[in-house]
Short mmCIF file of C-alpha atoms in Angstrom, two decimals:
data_model
loop_
_atom_site.label_atom_id
_atom_site.label_comp_id
_atom_site.label_asym_id
_atom_site.label_seq_id
_atom_site.Cartn_x
_atom_site.Cartn_y
_atom_site.Cartn_z
CA MET I 1306 0.00 0.00 0.00
CA LYS I 1307 1.54 3.26 -1.11
CA PHE I 1308 2.87 5.41 1.75
CA ILE I 1309 2.21 2.58 4.24
CA ASP I 1310 4.23 -0.51 3.30
CA GLU I 1311 7.43 1.38 2.58
CA PHE I 1312 7.34 2.78 6.13
CA ARG I 1313 6.97 -0.72 7.64
CA ASP I 1314 9.72 -2.46 5.66
CA ARG I 1315 11.49 -5.03 7.84
CA GLU I 1316 14.89 -4.74 6.13
CA LEU I 1317 14.86 -0.97 6.34
CA ALA I 1318 13.91 -1.22 10.00
CA HIS I 1319 16.89 -3.42 10.76
CA GLY I 1320 19.12 -1.03 8.81
CA LEU I 1321 17.83 1.90 10.84
CA ALA I 1322 18.28 -0.06 14.06
CA ALA I 1323 21.90 -0.71 13.12
CA ALA I 1324 22.41 2.97 12.34
CA ILE I 1325 20.93 3.95 15.70
CA GLY I 1326 23.21 1.43 17.40
CA ARG I 1327 26.25 2.93 15.72
CA ALA I 1328 25.17 6.52 16.48
CA ALA I 1329 24.35 5.99 20.16
CA GLN I 1330 27.52 6.65 22.12
CA PRO I 1331 28.05 3.90 24.71
CA GLN I 1332 29.24 6.30 27.40
CA ARG I 1333 25.94 8.22 27.55
CA ASP I 1334 22.23 7.58 27.90
CA TYR I 1335 19.46 9.02 25.72
CA HIS I 1336 15.95 9.73 27.05
CA PHE I 1337 13.37 10.78 24.48
CA MET I 1338 9.69 11.53 25.05
CA GLU I 1339 7.21 10.66 22.32
CA PHE I 1340 4.51 13.21 23.05
CA CYS I 1341 1.77 11.77 20.88
CA GLY I 1342 -0.34 8.76 21.74
CA GLY I 1343 -0.15 7.65 18.11
CA HIS I 1344 3.61 7.31 18.47
CA THR I 1345 3.18 5.43 21.75
CA HIS I 1346 0.89 2.99 19.97
CA ALA I 1347 3.31 2.57 17.04
CA ILE I 1348 6.31 2.00 19.32
CA ALA I 1349 4.45 -0.67 21.28
CA ARG I 1350 2.74 -2.33 18.33
CA TYR I 1351 5.87 -2.66 16.16
CA GLY I 1352 8.31 -3.35 18.99
CA VAL I 1353 10.45 -0.33 18.22
CA SER I 1354 11.86 -0.26 21.77
CA ASP I 1355 13.19 -3.81 21.28
CA LEU I 1356 15.27 -2.60 18.33
CA LEU I 1357 16.95 0.18 20.30
CA PRO I 1358 20.20 -0.04 22.26
CA ALA I 1359 19.81 -0.34 26.04
CA ASN I 1360 21.00 3.24 26.53
CA VAL I 1361 18.20 4.70 24.34
CA ARG I 1362 14.97 4.91 26.32
CA MET I 1363 11.57 6.05 25.10
CA ILE I 1364 9.30 7.85 27.60
CA HIS I 1365 5.56 8.12 27.04
CA GLY I 1366 4.07 11.61 27.11
CA PRO I 1367 0.58 13.08 27.68
CA GLY I 1368 -0.40 13.14 24.01
CA CYS I 1369 -3.52 10.99 24.21
CA PRO I 1370 -6.53 13.37 24.40
CA VAL I 1371 -8.68 10.78 26.14
CA CYS I 1372 -6.01 10.16 28.80
CA VAL I 1373 -5.79 13.81 29.84
CA LEU I 1374 -9.56 14.38 30.06
CA PRO I 1375 -10.30 15.08 33.75
CA ILE I 1376 -13.04 13.26 35.62
CA GLY I 1377 -14.88 16.53 36.26
CA ARG I 1378 -15.32 17.11 32.54
CA ILE I 1379 -16.81 13.65 32.02
CA ASP I 1380 -19.13 14.39 34.94
CA MET I 1381 -20.29 17.58 33.21
CA ALA I 1382 -21.18 15.61 30.08
CA ILE I 1383 -23.06 13.03 32.14
CA ARG I 1384 -25.03 15.75 33.95
CA LEU I 1385 -26.05 17.27 30.63
CA ALA I 1386 -27.68 13.99 29.63
CA MET I 1387 -29.06 12.95 33.03
CA ASP I 1388 -30.17 16.31 34.46
CA GLU I 1389 -30.76 18.49 31.40
CA GLY I 1390 -32.18 15.81 29.11
CA VAL I 1391 -30.01 16.64 26.12
CA ILE I 1392 -28.79 14.35 23.35
CA LEU I 1393 -25.11 14.20 24.29
CA CYS I 1394 -22.88 13.30 21.34
CA SER I 1395 -19.39 11.93 21.97
CA TYR I 1396 -16.55 10.22 20.13
CA GLY I 1397 -16.23 6.54 20.99
CA ASP I 1398 -13.23 6.46 23.33
CA PRO I 1399 -14.52 9.04 25.88
CA LEU I 1400 -17.56 6.84 26.45
CA ARG I 1401 -15.42 4.40 28.46
CA VAL I 1402 -13.38 6.88 30.50
CA PRO I 1403 -14.08 6.37 34.23
CA ALA I 1404 -15.97 9.23 35.84
CA SER I 1405 -17.03 9.79 39.45
CA GLY I 1406 -19.60 7.67 41.27
CA GLY I 1407 -18.60 4.53 39.39
CA LEU I 1408 -20.03 5.96 36.19
CA SER I 1409 -18.77 6.52 32.70
CA LEU I 1410 -20.70 7.89 29.76
CA LEU I 1411 -21.36 4.30 28.71
CA ARG I 1412 -22.68 3.29 32.12
CA ALA I 1413 -24.67 6.50 32.41
CA ARG I 1414 -26.30 5.72 29.07
CA ALA I 1415 -27.50 2.41 30.43
CA ALA I 1416 -28.92 4.14 33.51
CA LEU I 1417 -30.72 6.97 31.73
CA ALA I 1418 -34.37 7.04 32.67
CA GLY I 1419 -35.41 10.56 31.65
CA GLY I 1420 -35.39 12.22 28.29
CA GLY I 1421 -31.62 12.40 27.92
CA GLU I 1422 -29.59 10.34 25.49
CA ILE I 1423 -25.90 9.61 24.99
CA ARG I 1424 -24.90 8.76 21.45
CA MET I 1425 -21.57 7.93 19.84
CA VAL I 1426 -20.64 9.96 16.76
CA TYR I 1427 -17.72 9.61 14.36
CA CYS I 1428 -17.29 13.31 13.67
CA ALA I 1429 -18.55 16.73 14.74
CA ALA I 1430 -20.70 16.96 11.61
CA ASP I 1431 -22.70 13.94 12.82
CA ALA I 1432 -23.70 15.90 15.95
CA LEU I 1433 -24.77 18.87 13.87
CA ARG I 1434 -26.86 16.60 11.66
CA LEU I 1435 -28.58 15.16 14.74
CA ALA I 1436 -29.49 18.68 15.82
CA GLN I 1437 -31.04 19.36 12.43
CA GLU I 1438 -33.02 16.10 12.59
CA ASN I 1439 -34.21 16.67 16.18
CA ALA I 1440 -35.34 20.26 16.20
CA GLN I 1441 -37.32 19.82 19.43
CA ARG I 1442 -34.34 18.45 21.35
CA GLN I 1443 -31.18 20.10 22.65
CA VAL I 1444 -28.09 18.44 21.15
CA VAL I 1445 -24.65 18.92 22.73
CA PHE I 1446 -21.39 17.86 21.10
CA PHE I 1447 -18.76 16.75 23.66
CA ALA I 1448 -15.69 18.22 21.93
CA ILE I 1449 -12.33 16.85 23.07
CA GLY I 1450 -8.86 16.59 21.59
CA PHE I 1451 -5.74 18.49 20.67
CA GLU I 1452 -5.28 20.86 17.74
CA THR I 1453 -6.16 18.10 15.27
CA THR I 1454 -9.83 17.88 16.20
CA THR I 1455 -10.36 21.55 16.99
CA PRO I 1456 -10.87 22.85 13.40
CA PRO I 1457 -13.84 20.50 12.72
CA THR I 1458 -15.48 21.75 15.91
CA ALA I 1459 -14.97 25.34 14.76
CA VAL I 1460 -16.57 24.46 11.43
CA VAL I 1461 -19.76 23.02 12.96
CA ILE I 1462 -20.16 26.00 15.31
CA ARG I 1463 -19.92 28.35 12.35
CA GLN I 1464 -22.35 26.18 10.39
CA ALA I 1465 -24.81 26.09 13.30
CA ARG I 1466 -24.82 29.87 13.43
CA ALA I 1467 -25.20 30.14 9.65
CA LEU I 1468 -28.15 27.72 9.79
CA GLY I 1469 -29.71 29.56 12.73
CA LEU I 1470 -29.87 26.38 14.83
CA ARG I 1471 -31.07 27.10 18.37
CA ASN I 1472 -30.79 23.55 19.67
CA PHE I 1473 -27.08 22.87 19.10
CA SER I 1474 -24.16 23.63 21.43
CA VAL I 1475 -20.67 22.38 22.26
CA LEU I 1476 -19.10 21.34 25.55
CA CYS I 1477 -15.60 22.50 24.64
CA CYS I 1478 -12.68 20.53 26.11
CA HIS I 1479 -10.06 21.16 23.42
CA VAL I 1480 -6.48 21.34 24.75
CA LEU I 1481 -3.17 22.60 23.38
CA THR I 1482 0.04 20.69 22.71
CA PRO I 1483 2.69 23.40 23.28
CA ALA I 1484 1.17 24.20 26.67
CA ALA I 1485 1.44 20.57 27.71
CA ILE I 1486 5.09 20.36 26.65
CA ALA I 1487 5.79 23.54 28.60
CA SER I 1488 4.10 22.10 31.67
CA ILE I 1489 6.30 19.02 31.50
CA LEU I 1490 9.42 21.16 31.40
CA GLU I 1491 8.30 23.82 33.88
CA SER I 1492 5.61 22.59 36.24
CA PRO I 1493 6.59 22.13 39.89
CA GLU I 1494 4.32 19.06 39.88
CA VAL I 1495 7.18 17.16 38.28
CA ARG I 1496 8.84 17.27 41.68
CA GLN I 1497 5.99 15.24 43.16
CA TRP I 1498 7.17 12.20 41.24
CA GLY I 1499 10.83 13.14 41.03
CA SER I 1500 12.73 14.67 38.17
CA VAL I 1501 12.25 13.23 34.74
CA ARG I 1502 15.24 13.30 32.46
CA LEU I 1503 14.29 14.35 28.96
CA ASP I 1504 16.89 14.85 26.26
CA GLY I 1505 14.49 15.54 23.41
CA PHE I 1506 11.00 15.15 21.99
CA ILE I 1507 9.43 13.33 19.09
CA GLY I 1508 6.93 15.95 17.99
CA PRO I 1509 3.34 14.91 17.18
CA ALA I 1510 2.29 14.20 13.63
CA HIS I 1511 -1.38 15.07 13.17
CA VAL I 1512 -1.21 18.09 15.48
CA SER I 1513 1.76 19.43 13.55
CA THR I 1514 -0.14 19.28 10.25
CA ILE I 1515 -2.36 21.98 11.78
CA ILE I 1516 0.02 24.14 13.83
CA GLY I 1517 3.20 23.49 11.81
CA SER I 1518 6.67 23.02 13.23
CA ARG I 1519 7.26 26.63 14.30
CA PRO I 1520 5.61 26.44 17.77
CA TYR I 1521 8.24 23.91 18.88
CA GLU I 1522 11.16 26.20 18.09
CA PHE I 1523 10.71 27.88 21.46
CA PHE I 1524 11.39 24.63 23.34
CA ALA I 1525 14.46 23.85 21.30
CA ALA I 1526 15.90 27.33 21.78
CA GLU I 1527 14.83 28.07 25.36
CA TYR I 1528 15.29 24.65 26.96
CA ARG I 1529 17.96 23.25 24.63
CA LYS I 1530 15.74 20.26 23.87
CA PRO I 1531 15.83 19.00 20.29
CA VAL I 1532 12.49 18.22 18.65
CA VAL I 1533 11.96 16.00 15.62
CA ILE I 1534 8.43 15.84 14.20
CA ALA I 1535 7.70 12.33 12.98
CA GLY I 1536 4.97 10.38 11.23
CA PHE I 1537 3.19 7.45 12.86
CA GLU I 1538 4.80 4.56 10.98
CA PRO I 1539 7.61 2.59 12.67
CA LEU I 1540 10.29 3.75 10.24
CA ASP I 1541 9.17 7.35 10.82
CA VAL I 1542 9.70 6.93 14.54
CA MET I 1543 13.06 5.18 14.15
CA GLN I 1544 14.33 7.83 11.76
CA ALA I 1545 13.29 10.51 14.25
CA ILE I 1546 15.20 8.74 17.03
CA LEU I 1547 18.30 8.62 14.83
CA MET I 1548 17.93 12.35 14.10
CA LEU I 1549 17.56 13.16 17.80
CA ILE I 1550 20.67 11.17 18.66
CA ALA I 1551 22.60 12.98 15.93
CA GLN I 1552 21.52 16.34 17.34
CA LEU I 1553 22.59 15.44 20.86
CA ASN I 1554 25.92 14.03 19.72
CA SER I 1555 26.71 17.25 17.90
CA GLY I 1556 25.47 19.52 20.70
CA ARG I 1557 22.59 20.92 18.65
CA ALA I 1558 19.01 21.62 19.78
CA VAL I 1559 16.76 22.56 16.88
CA VAL I 1560 13.44 21.54 15.38
CA GLU I 1561 13.70 19.08 12.52
CA ASN I 1562 10.86 17.71 10.44
CA GLU I 1563 10.98 14.01 9.53
CA PHE I 1564 7.29 14.18 8.51
CA ALA I 1565 7.89 16.62 5.67
CA ARG I 1566 5.41 14.77 3.47
CA ALA I 1567 2.59 16.25 5.60
CA VAL I 1568 3.97 18.98 7.88
CA THR I 1569 5.28 22.43 7.01
CA ARG I 1570 6.77 25.10 9.24
CA GLU I 1571 3.65 27.25 9.03
CA GLY I 1572 0.99 24.53 9.22
CA ASN I 1573 -2.55 24.83 7.93
CA ARG I 1574 -3.24 28.58 7.93
CA LYS I 1575 -6.89 28.21 6.94
CA ALA I 1576 -7.57 25.87 9.86
CA GLN I 1577 -5.68 28.18 12.21
CA ARG I 1578 -7.82 31.15 11.12
CA MET I 1579 -11.07 29.26 11.69
CA VAL I 1580 -9.96 28.16 15.15
CA ALA I 1581 -8.92 31.70 16.05
CA GLU I 1582 -12.29 33.03 14.87
CA VAL I 1583 -14.33 30.69 17.09
CA PHE I 1584 -12.07 29.97 20.10
CA GLU I 1585 -9.91 31.86 22.56
CA LEU I 1586 -7.50 30.78 25.30
CA ARG I 1587 -8.82 29.68 28.66
CA ARG I 1588 -6.98 31.21 31.57
CA SER I 1589 -6.69 27.79 33.19
CA PHE I 1590 -7.81 24.22 32.49
CA ALA I 1591 -7.56 21.03 34.50
CA TRP I 1592 -5.77 18.08 32.89
CA ARG I 1593 -6.36 14.61 34.23
CA GLY I 1594 -3.39 13.62 36.33
CA LEU I 1595 -1.56 16.86 35.62
CA GLY I 1596 -3.63 19.45 37.49
CA GLU I 1597 -4.50 22.99 36.42
CA LEU I 1598 -2.33 24.23 33.55
CA PRO I 1599 -2.47 27.92 32.57
CA TYR I 1600 -3.48 28.82 29.02
CA SER I 1601 -3.53 25.17 28.02
CA ALA I 1602 -7.02 24.90 26.52
CA LEU I 1603 -9.60 26.74 24.44
CA ARG I 1604 -13.07 28.08 25.12
CA ILE I 1605 -15.72 29.39 22.76
CA ARG I 1606 -15.56 33.12 22.09
CA ARG I 1607 -18.35 35.39 23.33
CA GLU I 1608 -19.40 36.05 19.73
CA PHE I 1609 -20.45 32.38 19.54
CA ALA I 1610 -21.77 32.18 23.11
CA ASP I 1611 -25.15 30.84 21.93
CA TYR I 1612 -23.36 27.62 21.01
CA ASP I 1613 -21.44 27.21 24.26
CA ALA I 1614 -23.01 24.49 26.43
CA GLU I 1615 -21.25 25.86 29.52
CA ARG I 1616 -23.22 29.12 29.06
CA ARG I 1617 -26.48 27.55 27.93
CA PHE I 1618 -26.85 25.02 30.75
CA PRO I 1619 -26.35 25.32 34.53
CA ILE I 1620 -23.25 23.14 34.71
CA SER I 1621 -19.84 23.90 36.13
CA TYR I 1622 -16.58 22.03 36.50
CA GLN I 1623 -15.95 20.29 39.81
CA ALA I 1624 -12.50 18.81 40.36
CA VAL I 1625 -12.55 15.10 41.24
CA PRO I 1626 -9.40 13.27 42.38
CA ASP I 1627 -8.18 10.23 40.47
CA HIS I 1628 -8.41 6.75 41.92
CA PRO I 1629 -5.79 6.63 44.73
CA ALA I 1630 -4.14 3.49 43.35
CA CYS I 1631 -3.94 4.83 39.80
CA GLU I 1632 -0.55 6.06 38.54
CA CYS I 1633 -1.87 7.73 35.36
CA GLY I 1634 -0.59 11.13 36.45
CA ALA I 1635 2.96 9.87 36.85
CA VAL I 1636 2.74 7.90 33.60
CA LEU I 1637 1.56 10.99 31.73
CA ARG I 1638 4.56 12.91 33.08
CA GLY I 1639 6.96 10.17 32.08
CA ALA I 1640 7.90 9.62 35.72
CA ARG I 1641 6.50 6.08 35.81
CA ARG I 1642 6.13 3.28 33.30
CA PRO I 1643 2.71 1.62 32.92
CA GLN I 1644 4.03 -1.63 34.37
CA ASP I 1645 5.18 0.26 37.48
CA CYS I 1646 1.56 0.87 38.50
CA ARG I 1647 0.44 -1.70 41.08
CA ILE I 1648 -3.00 -2.18 39.50
CA PHE I 1649 -1.73 -2.42 35.90
CA GLY I 1650 -2.96 -5.57 34.20
CA SER I 1651 -4.71 -6.87 37.31
CA VAL I 1652 -7.45 -4.53 38.49
CA CYS I 1653 -6.94 -2.13 35.59
CA THR I 1654 -7.29 -3.65 32.11
CA PRO I 1655 -8.71 -2.41 28.79
CA GLU I 1656 -11.92 -4.29 29.62
CA ASN I 1657 -12.11 -2.65 33.04
CA PRO I 1658 -10.08 0.58 32.90
CA VAL I 1659 -9.51 2.30 36.24
CA GLY I 1660 -7.23 4.96 34.84
CA SER I 1661 -7.68 6.96 31.67
CA CYS I 1662 -4.38 5.70 30.17
CA MET I 1663 -5.94 2.24 29.89
CA VAL I 1664 -8.95 3.37 27.85
CA SER I 1665 -7.79 4.45 24.41
CA SER I 1666 -5.50 2.33 22.24
CA GLU I 1667 -3.24 5.39 22.18
CA GLY I 1668 -2.94 5.43 25.96
CA ALA I 1669 0.42 4.34 27.32
CA CYS I 1670 -1.07 1.68 29.61
CA ALA I 1671 -3.38 0.24 26.95
CA ALA I 1672 -0.53 0.12 24.42
CA HIS I 1673 1.78 -1.68 26.83
CA TYR I 1674 -1.01 -4.05 27.92
CA SER I 1675 -1.76 -4.98 24.31
CA PHE I 1676 1.76 -5.32 22.97
CA GLY I 1677 4.38 -5.28 25.69
CA ARG I 1678 3.22 -6.79 28.94
CA PHE I 1679 4.42 -10.31 28.16
CA ALA I 1680 7.95 -8.99 27.81
CA ASP I 1681 7.80 -8.16 31.53
CA ALA I 1682 6.88 -11.69 32.51
CA LYS I 1683 9.59 -13.89 33.96
CA VAL I 1684 10.22 -16.91 31.78
CA ALA I 1685 11.16 -20.16 33.48
CA PRO I 1686 14.59 -21.48 32.43
#
């Protein structure tokens, strides 16, 4: 398959692994964070870590949008359906994220007795269509995700206003990648789990198609952390690791773009303009496991207030602590590995997720459970 098979070629992978082995200097260690959940999934699924020298370690970052969704935000969505009787529309993965009171959107759907409904949609346009087909019902789109999913939400809000729909609104939970990277490098919360050594970042793929590579230049220049933007295929990731090692060996810290077939320095200007028209920065937003991060999320501008579910309905965010045994916060910071959590693979599994990192296939815990947990098992001689 064009643009797929050539990035999964076994011989090329072994050649890249050999090149990484030659480039990695034996007297030093290399610690790289893959920010994006798609990279985490690719590394686990294709066994990329097994092809790396022992002194090259990959650290999972908070790039899965489902993983960083706080419990309080799920609770708000549930209240919209249970108390306000709306048709709540959500992508599939958030339906299974644990909320408070033993609920999730999926479990709440089974318990609904009033007029509310919870439906899964594949895109924001599906929610808008439901609003057009159910003119007597209030329809709310539960909008989550990083910069990749934000432009489609902006489009449906603009369309709803153009159509004059009075029964459509959005519960906006869109978050921002650069703010999360900054929090990893700056937040005092890192001290709670101990310092995390990071020598460089593999920059996200889909997000970068929207925002471009320029926003990462600050991190390379200010923190002396090299960034290489990479695609999601295994050879993309391995090539990015080789490029990061080369930067460190030569004492450089710049932004490089391995994913040049899809990412430019400026990104998608049209999408950026639409997002800027509809959304503005929130002063503060709670991330699951990471706490309140300043200017790390978006809210709907006052000009589009009629389509803001937080203004239309009497709901507000209430912080809810994570399960005390769950280590998702530390995993999202790169301070713990999934297998270091005491409930990983026993109490917490993809079928019964306790923490958010076990829900989505892009979550670090779910990826390790699916593809890497047997490597941890002791094998009898």
